[in-house]
Short mmCIF file of C-alpha atoms and ligand atoms in Angstrom, two decimals:
data_model
loop_
_atom_site.label_atom_id
_atom_site.label_comp_id
_atom_site.label_asym_id
_atom_site.label_seq_id
_atom_site.Cartn_x
_atom_site.Cartn_y
_atom_site.Cartn_z
CA UNK A 1 -0.40 -0.22 -0.21
CA UNK A 2 1.79 3.75 -0.62
CA UNK A 3 1.17 6.42 1.33
CA UNK A 4 1.29 6.57 5.02
CA UNK A 5 -0.52 3.75 6.73
CA UNK A 6 -3.33 3.99 9.64
CA UNK A 7 -3.46 0.66 11.90
CA UNK A 8 -6.45 0.26 14.06
CA UNK A 9 -6.81 -2.86 16.34
CA UNK A 10 -9.76 -3.41 16.90
CA UNK A 11 -11.63 -5.10 20.01
CA UNK A 12 -13.89 -8.12 19.38
CA UNK A 13 -16.19 -9.13 22.56
CA UNK A 14 -18.65 -12.44 22.92
CA UNK A 15 -17.79 -12.57 19.24
CA UNK A 16 -19.20 -8.87 17.97
CA UNK A 17 -16.87 -5.92 17.17
CA UNK A 18 -17.13 -3.93 19.68
CA UNK A 19 -18.11 -0.35 19.24
CA UNK A 20 -14.76 1.41 19.76
CA UNK A 21 -13.29 -0.34 16.83
CA UNK A 22 -15.93 2.20 14.85
CA UNK A 23 -14.87 5.21 16.46
CA UNK A 24 -10.83 4.12 16.11
CA UNK A 25 -11.79 3.95 12.22
CA UNK A 26 -13.45 6.76 12.32
CA UNK A 27 -10.09 9.08 14.29
CA UNK A 28 -7.89 7.02 11.46
CA UNK A 29 -9.75 7.94 8.38
CA UNK A 30 -9.64 11.55 9.22
CA UNK A 31 -6.03 11.46 10.11
CA UNK A 32 -4.65 9.98 6.70
CA UNK A 33 -7.26 11.67 4.72
CA UNK A 34 -5.01 14.40 5.98
CA UNK A 35 -2.20 12.45 3.56
CA UNK A 36 -3.55 10.77 1.45
CA UNK A 37 -2.85 7.71 3.81
CA UNK A 38 -4.62 4.64 3.95
CA UNK A 39 -6.33 2.74 6.77
CA UNK A 40 -6.47 -1.02 7.94
CA UNK A 41 -8.56 -2.35 10.60
CA UNK A 42 -7.49 -5.66 12.38
CA UNK A 43 -9.61 -7.98 13.91
CA UNK A 44 -8.48 -10.91 16.10
CA UNK A 45 -11.18 -13.54 17.23
CA UNK A 46 -11.85 -16.71 18.28
CA UNK A 47 -14.79 -16.50 15.59
CA UNK A 48 -17.25 -13.18 14.75
CA UNK A 49 -21.10 -12.92 14.15
CA UNK A 50 -20.48 -9.45 13.13
CA UNK A 51 -19.66 -8.79 9.18
CA UNK A 52 -16.25 -7.11 9.65
CA UNK A 53 -17.38 -5.33 6.06
CA UNK A 54 -19.01 -2.73 8.51
CA UNK A 55 -14.87 -1.52 9.02
CA UNK A 56 -15.11 -0.47 5.11
CA UNK A 57 -18.42 1.58 5.14
CA UNK A 58 -17.02 2.94 8.33
CA UNK A 59 -13.60 4.46 6.78
CA UNK A 60 -11.07 1.20 6.48
CA UNK A 61 -9.81 0.61 3.20
CA UNK A 62 -9.16 -3.08 4.55
CA UNK A 63 -9.67 -5.02 7.13
CA UNK A 64 -7.71 -7.91 8.43
CA UNK A 65 -9.06 -10.72 10.35
CA UNK A 66 -7.44 -13.27 12.02
CA UNK A 67 -9.33 -16.14 13.83
CA UNK A 68 -8.08 -18.98 16.45
CA UNK A 69 -10.04 -20.98 18.91
CA UNK A 70 -6.70 -19.41 21.41
CA UNK A 71 -8.32 -15.88 20.96
CA UNK A 72 -11.83 -16.69 21.76
CA UNK A 73 -10.47 -15.05 25.50
CA UNK A 74 -8.52 -12.50 25.74
CA UNK A 75 -4.56 -14.06 25.98
CA UNK A 76 -2.21 -11.34 26.15
CA UNK A 77 0.55 -13.80 24.97
CA UNK A 78 -1.04 -14.54 21.92
CA UNK A 79 -2.01 -11.13 20.45
CA UNK A 80 1.39 -9.80 21.47
CA UNK A 81 2.73 -12.36 19.42
CA UNK A 82 -0.10 -12.08 16.35
CA UNK A 83 0.18 -8.74 16.33
CA UNK A 84 3.87 -8.22 16.30
CA UNK A 85 4.23 -10.36 13.59
CA UNK A 86 1.56 -8.40 11.14
CA UNK A 87 2.58 -4.79 12.24
CA UNK A 88 6.46 -5.84 11.36
CA UNK A 89 5.33 -7.41 7.87
CA UNK A 90 3.33 -4.18 7.57
CA UNK A 91 5.60 -1.86 8.90
CA UNK A 92 2.84 0.79 9.32
CA UNK A 93 3.42 4.62 10.63
CA UNK A 94 0.60 4.76 12.95
CA UNK A 95 -1.24 2.12 15.06
CA UNK A 96 -4.23 2.74 17.30
CA UNK A 97 -5.66 1.01 19.93
CA UNK A 98 -8.62 0.73 22.77
CA UNK A 99 -7.51 1.84 25.74
CA UNK A 100 -9.81 -0.73 27.51
CA UNK A 101 -8.77 -3.26 29.88
CA UNK A 102 -7.68 -5.65 27.23
CA UNK A 103 -6.27 -3.14 24.81
CA UNK A 104 -4.22 -1.88 28.08
CA UNK A 105 -2.87 -4.64 28.68
CA UNK A 106 -1.68 -5.96 24.83
CA UNK A 107 -0.37 -2.64 23.61
CA UNK A 108 2.42 -1.95 26.48
CA UNK A 109 3.85 -5.31 25.77
CA UNK A 110 3.32 -4.98 21.92
CA UNK A 111 5.02 -1.42 22.02
CA UNK A 112 8.22 -3.48 24.29
CA UNK A 113 8.42 -6.23 21.49
CA UNK A 114 8.70 -3.55 19.18
CA UNK A 115 10.61 -1.30 20.47
CA UNK A 116 8.30 1.54 19.95
CA UNK A 117 6.56 4.22 22.30
CA UNK A 118 3.41 4.33 23.34
CA UNK A 119 0.99 7.32 24.34
CA UNK A 120 -1.62 5.82 26.82
CA UNK A 121 -5.45 7.23 27.06
CA UNK A 122 -4.91 9.78 24.42
CA UNK A 123 -7.84 12.74 24.42
CA UNK A 124 -6.56 13.64 21.38
CA UNK A 125 -4.78 13.11 17.91
CA UNK A 126 -3.46 15.19 15.04
CA UNK A 127 -1.43 15.06 12.34
CA UNK A 128 1.48 17.78 12.58
CA UNK A 129 1.12 19.18 8.92
CA UNK A 130 5.03 20.42 9.31
CA UNK A 131 6.62 17.19 10.42
CA UNK A 132 3.46 14.92 9.16
CA UNK A 133 4.47 12.76 12.87
CA UNK A 134 1.35 11.93 14.93
CA UNK A 135 0.43 14.95 17.57
CA UNK A 136 -0.83 12.80 20.73
CA UNK A 137 -2.49 15.13 23.71
CA UNK A 138 -3.33 13.18 27.06
CA UNK A 139 -3.43 14.39 30.65
CA UNK A 140 0.44 14.32 32.22
CA UNK A 141 1.75 15.83 35.67
CA UNK A 142 -1.32 14.33 37.95
CA UNK A 143 -4.17 15.60 35.05
CA UNK A 144 -3.11 19.50 35.83
CA UNK A 145 -1.46 19.80 32.41
CA UNK A 146 -2.50 18.22 28.44
CA UNK A 147 0.70 17.10 26.68
CA UNK A 148 1.27 16.62 23.22
CA UNK A 149 3.86 14.11 22.67
CA UNK A 150 5.61 13.01 19.47
CA UNK A 151 7.04 9.44 18.24
CA UNK A 152 9.98 11.33 15.91
CA UNK A 153 12.12 8.07 15.69
CA UNK A 154 10.63 4.87 16.57
CA UNK A 155 8.09 3.39 14.05
CA UNK A 156 4.63 2.66 14.60
CA UNK A 157 3.61 5.68 16.50
CA UNK A 158 0.97 3.66 18.53
CA UNK A 159 -1.37 5.75 21.17
CA UNK A 160 -4.42 4.02 22.87
CA UNK A 161 -7.50 6.09 23.07
CA UNK A 162 -10.46 5.18 25.62
CA UNK A 163 -14.00 4.46 24.26
CA UNK A 164 -16.05 7.39 23.41
CA UNK A 165 -13.13 9.58 23.32
CA UNK A 166 -13.92 10.23 19.34
CA UNK A 167 -17.60 9.67 17.88
CA UNK A 168 -18.05 7.08 15.31
CA UNK A 169 -18.45 7.72 11.79
CA UNK A 170 -21.99 7.33 9.97
CA UNK A 171 -21.82 4.51 8.12
CA UNK A 172 -21.99 4.21 4.43
CA UNK A 173 -24.65 2.60 2.50
CA UNK A 174 -21.60 0.71 0.53
CA UNK A 175 -17.56 1.07 0.21
CA UNK A 176 -14.61 -0.25 -1.79
CA UNK A 177 -12.13 -1.95 -0.39
CA UNK A 178 -10.97 -5.90 1.09
CA UNK A 179 -11.47 -8.18 3.91
CA UNK A 180 -8.91 -10.38 4.01
CA UNK A 181 -7.73 -13.10 6.33
CA UNK A 182 -3.64 -12.96 6.15
CA UNK A 183 -1.19 -15.99 6.84
CA UNK A 184 -0.23 -16.58 10.54
CA UNK A 185 2.71 -19.04 11.44
CA UNK A 186 0.70 -21.21 13.73
CA UNK A 187 2.86 -21.33 16.14
CA UNK A 188 2.27 -17.91 17.01
CA UNK A 189 -0.97 -18.89 18.37
CA UNK A 190 1.10 -21.51 21.16
CA UNK A 191 0.13 -19.84 24.12
CA UNK A 192 1.56 -20.05 28.23
CA UNK A 193 -1.32 -18.99 28.92
CA UNK A 194 -4.31 -21.35 29.52
CA UNK A 195 -7.69 -19.91 30.01
CA UNK A 196 -9.84 -21.64 32.64
CA UNK A 197 -13.08 -19.42 32.64
CA UNK A 198 -14.34 -16.24 32.53
CA UNK A 199 -16.31 -14.39 35.28
CA UNK A 200 -17.93 -10.78 33.99
CA UNK A 201 -17.59 -8.15 36.72
CA UNK A 202 -20.35 -6.28 38.43
CA UNK A 203 -20.25 -2.60 37.17
CA UNK A 204 -22.48 -1.48 40.77
CA UNK A 205 -25.79 -1.06 38.74
CA UNK A 206 -24.48 1.64 36.85
CA UNK A 207 -24.44 1.55 33.18
CA UNK A 208 -24.55 5.64 32.34
CA UNK A 209 -21.97 4.74 29.27
CA UNK A 210 -24.61 3.27 27.44
CA UNK A 211 -27.64 5.82 27.85
CA UNK A 212 -28.73 8.52 25.91
CA UNK A 213 -28.94 11.43 29.14
CA UNK A 214 -26.78 11.84 31.83
CA UNK A 215 -27.91 14.16 34.55
CA UNK A 216 -24.35 14.80 36.28
CA UNK A 217 -24.31 16.66 39.69
CA UNK A 218 -20.81 17.77 41.45
CA UNK A 219 -20.11 19.00 44.61
CA UNK A 220 -22.13 22.09 43.97
CA UNK A 221 -24.78 19.75 45.26
CA UNK A 222 -23.54 19.88 48.63
CA UNK A 223 -25.08 16.91 50.55
CA UNK A 224 -26.31 13.35 49.13
CA UNK A 225 -29.45 13.73 49.47
CA UNK A 226 -29.42 16.49 46.73
CA UNK A 227 -28.50 13.62 44.10
CA UNK A 228 -32.51 12.92 44.53
CA UNK A 229 -33.27 15.99 42.44
CA UNK A 230 -31.21 14.52 39.94
CA UNK A 231 -32.42 11.01 39.86
CA UNK A 232 -35.84 12.42 39.45
CA UNK A 233 -34.38 14.45 36.66
CA UNK A 234 -33.03 11.55 35.02
CA UNK A 235 -35.75 8.92 35.23
CA UNK A 236 -38.05 11.31 33.46
CA UNK A 237 -35.92 11.89 30.37
CA UNK A 238 -35.29 8.02 30.34
CA UNK A 239 -31.23 8.48 31.54
CA UNK A 240 -28.89 7.91 34.72
CA UNK A 241 -26.76 9.94 37.11
CA UNK A 242 -23.45 10.93 37.11
CA UNK A 243 -21.10 12.52 39.05
CA UNK A 244 -17.94 14.48 39.41
CA UNK A 245 -15.10 13.36 40.88
CA UNK A 246 -14.91 15.45 44.46
CA UNK A 247 -18.83 14.15 44.79
CA UNK A 248 -17.92 10.59 44.47
CA UNK A 249 -14.96 11.32 47.07
CA UNK A 250 -17.09 12.81 49.36
CA UNK A 251 -18.93 9.22 48.82
CA UNK A 252 -22.37 10.99 47.77
CA UNK A 253 -22.58 8.63 44.78
CA UNK A 254 -20.54 5.34 44.07
CA UNK A 255 -17.25 5.45 41.86
CA UNK A 256 -19.25 3.43 38.87
CA UNK A 257 -20.66 6.92 38.74
CA UNK A 258 -18.11 8.83 38.05
CA UNK A 259 -17.35 10.75 34.97
CA UNK A 260 -14.19 12.03 33.76
CA UNK A 261 -10.20 11.04 33.69
CA UNK A 262 -10.09 8.78 36.25
CA UNK A 263 -13.74 7.77 36.04
CA UNK A 264 -15.99 7.04 32.99
CA UNK A 265 -16.62 8.79 29.20
CA UNK A 266 -19.71 8.90 28.20
CA UNK A 267 -21.19 10.16 25.20
CA UNK A 268 -25.04 10.71 26.03
CA UNK A 269 -27.37 12.69 23.56
CA UNK A 270 -28.04 15.34 26.38
CA UNK A 271 -25.45 15.90 29.13
CA UNK A 272 -26.54 17.76 32.07
CA UNK A 273 -23.68 19.20 34.46
CA UNK A 274 -25.37 20.67 37.64
CA UNK A 275 -23.12 22.01 40.02
CA UNK A 276 -20.02 21.16 38.16
CA UNK A 277 -17.45 23.45 37.67
CA UNK A 278 -16.09 22.05 34.21
CA UNK A 279 -12.47 20.89 35.05
CA UNK A 280 -10.55 19.83 32.39
CA UNK A 281 -10.64 15.99 34.09
CA UNK A 282 -14.00 16.20 34.01
CA UNK A 283 -14.34 17.36 30.49
CA UNK A 284 -11.93 14.44 29.37
CA UNK A 285 -15.31 12.01 30.38
CA UNK A 286 -17.97 14.09 28.52
CA UNK A 287 -16.45 15.92 25.66
CA UNK A 288 -17.99 13.73 22.54
CA UNK A 289 -22.07 14.60 24.62
CA UNK A 290 -24.48 16.10 21.85
CA UNK A 291 -26.05 18.84 23.45
CA UNK A 292 -24.85 20.05 27.01
CA UNK A 293 -26.85 21.63 29.35
CA UNK A 294 -24.67 23.67 32.03
CA UNK A 295 -26.65 24.64 35.70
CA UNK A 296 -24.16 26.90 37.83
CA UNK A 297 -24.47 30.28 39.84
CA UNK A 298 -21.31 31.33 39.06
CA UNK A 299 -21.10 33.25 35.59
CA UNK A 300 -17.46 32.33 34.81
CA UNK A 301 -17.61 28.70 35.54
CA UNK A 302 -15.91 26.93 32.91
CA UNK A 303 -18.28 24.13 32.25
CA UNK A 304 -20.44 27.38 30.17
CA UNK A 305 -17.61 27.12 27.92
CA UNK A 306 -18.58 23.69 26.77
CA UNK A 307 -22.08 23.83 27.18
CA UNK A 308 -25.00 24.37 24.18
CA UNK A 309 -27.13 25.38 26.99
CA UNK A 310 -26.54 27.80 30.29
CA UNK A 311 -28.46 28.03 33.06
CA UNK A 312 -26.95 30.47 35.56
CA UNK A 313 -27.84 30.45 38.98
CA UNK A 314 -29.00 27.87 41.96
CA UNK A 315 -29.44 24.75 40.89
CA UNK A 316 -31.94 24.15 43.83
CA UNK A 317 -34.05 26.66 42.75
CA UNK A 318 -33.18 25.78 38.18
CA UNK A 319 -33.34 21.38 38.77
CA UNK A 320 -36.77 21.25 40.24
CA UNK A 321 -38.48 23.51 38.23
CA UNK A 322 -36.69 22.57 35.11
CA UNK A 323 -37.97 18.29 36.13
CA UNK A 324 -41.94 20.02 36.94
CA UNK A 325 -41.87 21.90 33.48
CA UNK A 326 -41.01 18.46 31.68
CA UNK A 327 -43.27 16.36 33.94
CA UNK A 328 -45.22 18.67 32.27
CA UNK A 329 -44.23 18.46 28.56
CA UNK A 330 -44.16 14.39 28.49
CA UNK A 331 -47.38 14.06 30.50
CA UNK A 332 -45.93 12.20 33.25
CA UNK A 333 -47.65 11.71 37.07
C1 LIG B 401 -5.53 13.06 38.10
C2 LIG B 401 -6.83 14.13 38.11
C3 LIG B 401 -7.85 13.10 38.02
C4 LIG B 401 -9.19 13.67 38.22
N1 LIG B 401 -10.13 13.25 37.40
C5 LIG B 401 -11.52 13.37 37.71
C6 LIG B 401 -12.68 12.75 37.36
O1 LIG B 401 -12.46 11.74 36.38
N2 LIG B 401 -13.60 13.54 37.19
C7 LIG B 401 -13.71 14.73 37.10
O2 LIG B 401 -14.84 15.64 37.76
N3 LIG B 401 -12.85 15.48 38.24
C8 LIG B 401 -11.36 14.89 38.37
N4 LIG B 401 -10.39 15.32 38.87
C9 LIG B 401 -11.02 16.46 39.92
C10 LIG B 401 -11.13 17.48 38.68
O3 LIG B 401 -9.93 18.39 38.33
C11 LIG B 401 -12.14 18.75 39.89
O4 LIG B 401 -10.99 19.16 41.02
C12 LIG B 401 -13.09 18.56 39.73
O5 LIG B 401 -13.58 17.89 38.71
C13 LIG B 401 -14.03 19.39 40.29
O6 LIG B 401 -15.31 18.62 40.75
P1 LIG B 401 -16.73 19.37 41.44
O7 LIG B 401 -17.14 20.55 39.81
O8 LIG B 401 -17.73 19.11 41.31
O9 LIG B 401 -16.40 20.91 42.13
P2 LIG B 401 -16.26 22.08 42.26
O10 LIG B 401 -14.73 22.43 41.25
O11 LIG B 401 -15.82 22.49 43.47
O12 LIG B 401 -17.13 23.34 41.60
C14 LIG B 401 -18.71 23.34 42.03
C15 LIG B 401 -19.31 24.35 40.79
O13 LIG B 401 -20.49 24.27 42.04
C16 LIG B 401 -21.49 25.47 41.59
N5 LIG B 401 -22.32 25.70 43.23
C17 LIG B 401 -21.69 25.98 43.95
N6 LIG B 401 -23.35 25.85 44.62
C18 LIG B 401 -23.99 25.70 43.85
C19 LIG B 401 -25.60 26.12 43.79
N7 LIG B 401 -26.27 25.81 44.47
N8 LIG B 401 -26.13 25.70 42.68
C20 LIG B 401 -25.64 26.07 41.08
N9 LIG B 401 -24.09 25.76 41.08
C21 LIG B 401 -23.50 25.73 42.53
C22 LIG B 401 -20.17 26.29 41.77
O14 LIG B 401 -20.10 27.39 41.44
C23 LIG B 401 -19.05 25.57 41.49
O15 LIG B 401 -18.63 25.91 39.67
C24 LIG B 401 -9.50 14.79 38.93
C25 LIG B 401 -7.90 15.75 39.27
C26 LIG B 401 -6.93 14.76 38.96
C27 LIG B 401 -5.92 16.06 39.19
#
């Protein structure tokens, strides 16, 4: 393939292509289009129930699928060997991978194997028009600054990105490109790891990452009982409740509800932030939300800079009125 090659190491869970694969393929397409590059999505699995062609319709020029029983459950050993083999053969310039539990386990070992660098948990990716290098932006120094990191010498330039950091592109009705099954030497599937079983963990009942509406509260709520106001509004809108880190640290909400750099990344259609100042670490968890409503009594609060609708005033006055108004609109009892 000619031009810069962008590889996306996709994720397959329960035989389905995880949504983060589409988000990263869309981002890789955007980056590749700035420099006439090509995008290849790679899927390792024990078998797929989804059609890999959907990735061609999401911006990939080709999809490589590798299927083997050893890959049906996460296996770092085998994944690293297979991916290192493919990347050495294909020599891409840029490799993007999800910062999921498995991505965070595979990628450091893969980077070490390939003797290249890795920027984990990027919140922004761009191509430098002057040098053609990948600009990898992520929070640094305890989250107090945003650092932009380059990999000028070693190849590939590798970055991981948390799910929902980028929006998945709209799928085209049809697309060209090819799905290929590369030959992998069988010995690469021989692993020191034997998977004995898989037990799904609990997420504390919070599924805010999958919801269309998230109503989040911060330190401005002042006490745990105030979260009832948010729960009422969220229930009316068919959504869930999120929280800033200080609200979680104060035990007003459980950690599974935390939105931000050290919590979850959410991308709802509507995000309501009440009594949240809008620190960069909080924004990292909701920057891809569709429509942001901010309620804050400080007119200079940073949250208003990212809000589509800003309501400046006391949340204890505004939220009950908003809830009442919506209740009337939807005709709920
Ligand atoms: C490494 C690192 C990781 C971090 N990770 C996260 C993270 O994942 N998520 C996160 O949220 N933070 C995170 N933080 C913390 C972050 O820097 C901020 O401290 C935090 O987001 C602030 O939370 P807050 O907005 O609830 O509180 P504050 O900054 O104290 O803001 C409270 C807001 O409420 C408003 N307010 C008060 N009373 C009312 C009222 N009656 N009506 C309306 N408005 C009112 C105030 O005007 C103020 O703007 C992290 C920090 C670091 C260093």
